[in-house]
């Protein structure tokens, strides 16, 4: 049986950590940044994590 392929779109957006959590980037950081406060933009730089069913679905299409 051949190797399973990763979903390339998901592989570019998510990473699975060693402990099994799924890391993601925050949204709303690409444009129209002048009206957003510095604190808000700074907090958007931090990574977020997927929870629950979302994380399970991503792990299924990223067979590492």
Coordinates of N, CA, C and O in Angstrom, one line a residue:
X1 N 0.8 -1.2 0.0 CA 0.0 0.0 0.0 C 0.9 1.2 0.0 O 1.9 1.3 0.8
X2 N 0.6 2.2 -0.8 CA 1.5 3.4 -0.9 C 1.3 4.3 0.3 O 0.4 4.2 1.1
X3 N 2.3 5.2 0.5 CA 2.2 6.1 1.6 C 1.0 7.1 1.5 O 0.6 7.4 0.3
X4 N 0.5 7.5 2.6 CA -0.6 8.5 2.5 C 0.0 9.9 2.2 O 1.1 10.2 2.7
X5 N -0.7 10.6 1.4 CA -0.2 12.0 1.1 C -0.8 13.0 2.1 O -2.0 12.9 2.4
X6 N -0.1 14.0 2.4 CA -0.6 15.1 3.2 C -1.4 16.0 2.3 O -1.2 16.2 1.2
X7 N -2.5 16.6 2.9 CA -3.3 17.6 2.3 C -2.4 18.9 2.2 O -2.1 19.5 3.2
X8 N -2.0 19.2 0.9 CA -1.0 20.3 0.8 C -1.5 21.6 1.3 O -0.7 22.4 1.8
X9 N -2.8 21.9 1.1 CA -3.3 23.2 1.6 C -3.2 23.3 3.1 O -2.9 24.3 3.7
X10 N -3.5 22.2 3.8 CA -3.5 22.1 5.2 C -2.0 22.1 5.7 O -1.7 22.7 6.8
X11 N -1.1 21.5 5.0 CA 0.3 21.4 5.4 C 0.9 22.8 5.4 O 1.8 23.1 6.2
X12 N 0.4 23.7 4.5 CA 1.0 25.0 4.5 C 0.4 25.9 5.6 O 1.0 27.0 5.9
X13 N -0.7 25.5 6.2 CA -1.3 26.4 7.2 C -1.2 25.9 8.6 O -1.3 26.7 9.6
X14 N -1.0 24.6 8.8 CA -1.0 24.1 10.2 C 0.2 23.2 10.4 O 0.8 22.6 9.5
X15 N 0.7 23.2 11.7 CA 1.7 22.2 12.1 C 1.3 21.5 13.3 O 0.6 22.1 14.2
X16 N 1.6 20.2 13.4 CA 1.3 19.4 14.6 C 2.5 19.4 15.4 O 3.6 19.0 15.0
X17 N 2.3 19.8 16.7 CA 3.5 19.8 17.6 C 3.8 18.4 18.2 O 3.0 17.5 17.9
X18 N 4.9 18.3 18.9 CA 5.2 16.9 19.4 C 4.2 16.4 20.4 O 4.0 15.2 20.5
X19 N 3.6 17.4 21.1 CA 2.6 16.9 22.1 C 1.2 16.7 21.4 O 0.3 16.3 22.1
X20 N 1.1 16.9 20.1 CA -0.1 16.6 19.4 C -1.1 17.8 19.2 O -2.2 17.6 18.6
X21 N -0.7 19.0 19.7 CA -1.6 20.1 19.4 C -1.4 20.6 18.0 O -0.3 20.4 17.4
X22 N -2.4 21.3 17.5 CA -2.3 21.8 16.1 C -2.1 23.3 16.2 O -3.0 24.0 16.6
X23 N -1.0 23.8 15.7 CA -0.7 25.3 15.7 C -1.2 25.9 14.4 O -1.2 25.3 13.3
X24 N -1.7 27.2 14.5 CA -2.2 27.9 13.4 C -1.8 29.4 13.6 O -1.5 29.8 14.6
X25 N -1.9 30.1 12.4 CA -1.6 31.5 12.5 C -2.9 32.3 12.7 O -4.0 31.8 12.3
X26 N -2.8 33.4 13.3 CA -4.0 34.2 13.5 C -4.4 34.9 12.2 O -3.6 35.3 11.4
X27 N -5.7 35.2 12.1 CA -6.2 35.9 10.9 C -6.3 37.4 11.2 O -5.9 37.9 12.2
X28 N -6.7 38.1 10.1 CA -6.8 39.6 10.2 C -5.5 40.3 10.4 O -5.5 41.4 11.0
X29 N -4.4 39.9 9.7 CA -3.1 40.5 9.9 C -2.5 40.9 8.5 O -1.4 41.2 8.5
X30 N -3.3 40.8 7.5 CA -2.7 41.0 6.1 C -2.8 42.4 5.6 O -1.9 42.9 5.0
X31 N -4.0 43.1 5.8 CA -4.1 44.4 5.3 C -5.1 45.2 6.1 O -5.7 44.7 7.0
X32 N -5.3 46.5 5.8 CA -6.2 47.4 6.6 C -5.7 47.4 8.0 O -6.4 47.2 9.0
X33 N -4.4 47.7 8.2 CA -3.8 47.6 9.5 C -3.7 48.9 10.2 O -3.4 49.0 11.4
X34 N -4.1 50.0 9.5 CA -3.9 51.3 10.1 C -5.0 51.6 11.2 O -4.7 52.3 12.2
X35 N -6.1 51.0 11.0 CA -7.2 51.3 12.0 C -7.1 50.3 13.2 O -7.8 50.5 14.2
X36 N -6.2 49.3 13.1 CA -6.1 48.4 14.2 C -5.0 48.9 15.2 O -3.9 49.4 14.7
X37 N -5.2 48.7 16.4 CA -4.2 49.2 17.4 C -3.0 48.4 17.4 O -3.0 47.2 17.0
X38 N -1.9 49.0 17.9 CA -0.6 48.3 18.0 C -0.7 47.0 18.9 O -0.1 46.0 18.6
X39 N -1.5 47.1 20.0 CA -1.7 46.0 20.9 C -2.4 44.8 20.2 O -2.0 43.7 20.3
X40 N -3.4 45.2 19.4 CA -4.2 44.2 18.6 C -3.3 43.5 17.6 O -3.3 42.3 17.5
X41 N -2.5 44.3 16.9 CA -1.6 43.7 15.9 C -0.5 42.8 16.5 O -0.1 41.8 16.0
X42 N 0.0 43.3 17.7 CA 1.0 42.5 18.4 C 0.4 41.2 18.8 O 1.1 40.1 18.7
X43 N -0.8 41.2 19.3 CA -1.4 39.9 19.8 C -1.7 39.0 18.6 O -1.7 37.8 18.7
X44 N -1.9 39.5 17.4 CA -2.2 38.7 16.2 C -0.9 38.0 15.7 O -1.0 37.1 15.0
X45 N 0.3 38.5 16.2 CA 1.5 37.8 15.8 C 1.7 36.5 16.5 O 2.4 35.6 16.0
X46 N 1.1 36.3 17.7 CA 1.2 35.1 18.4 C 0.5 34.0 17.7 O -0.5 34.2 17.1
X47 N 1.0 32.7 18.0 CA 0.3 31.6 17.3 C -0.9 31.2 18.1 O -1.0 31.4 19.3
X48 N -1.9 30.6 17.4 CA -3.1 30.1 18.1 C -3.1 28.6 17.9 O -2.2 28.0 17.2
X49 N -4.0 27.9 18.6 CA -4.1 26.5 18.6 C -5.5 26.1 18.2 O -6.5 26.8 18.6
X50 N -5.7 25.0 17.5 CA -7.0 24.5 17.2 C -7.5 23.6 18.4 O -6.7 23.0 19.1
X51 N -8.8 23.6 18.6 CA -9.4 22.9 19.7 C -10.4 21.9 19.2 O -11.0 22.1 18.1
X52 N -10.5 20.8 19.9 CA -11.6 19.9 19.7 C -11.7 19.2 18.3 O -10.7 18.7 17.8
X53 N -12.9 19.3 17.7 CA -13.1 18.6 16.5 C -12.3 19.2 15.3 O -11.9 18.5 14.4
X54 N -12.0 20.5 15.4 CA -11.2 21.1 14.3 C -9.8 20.5 14.3 O -9.3 20.1 13.3
X55 N -9.2 20.3 15.5 CA -7.9 19.7 15.6 C -7.9 18.3 15.1 O -7.0 17.8 14.4
X56 N -8.9 17.5 15.4 CA -9.0 16.1 15.0 C -9.1 16.0 13.5 O -8.5 15.2 12.9
X57 N -9.9 16.9 12.9 CA -10.0 16.9 11.4 C -8.7 17.2 10.7 O -8.4 16.6 9.7
X58 N -8.0 18.1 11.2 CA -6.7 18.5 10.6 C -5.7 17.4 10.8 O -4.9 17.1 9.9
X59 N -5.7 16.7 11.9 CA -4.7 15.6 12.1 C -5.0 14.5 11.2 O -4.1 13.8 10.8
X60 N -6.3 14.3 10.8 CA -6.6 13.2 9.9 C -6.0 13.4 8.5 O -5.6 12.5 7.8
X61 N -5.9 14.7 8.0 CA -5.4 15.0 6.7 C -4.0 15.3 6.7 O -3.4 15.6 5.6
X62 N -3.3 15.3 7.9 CA -1.9 15.5 8.0 C -1.2 14.3 8.6 O -1.0 14.3 9.8
X63 N -1.0 13.2 7.9 CA -0.5 12.0 8.5 C 1.0 12.0 8.7 O 1.8 11.5 7.9
X64 N 1.5 12.7 9.8 CA 2.9 12.7 10.1 C 3.3 11.5 10.9 O 2.6 11.2 11.9

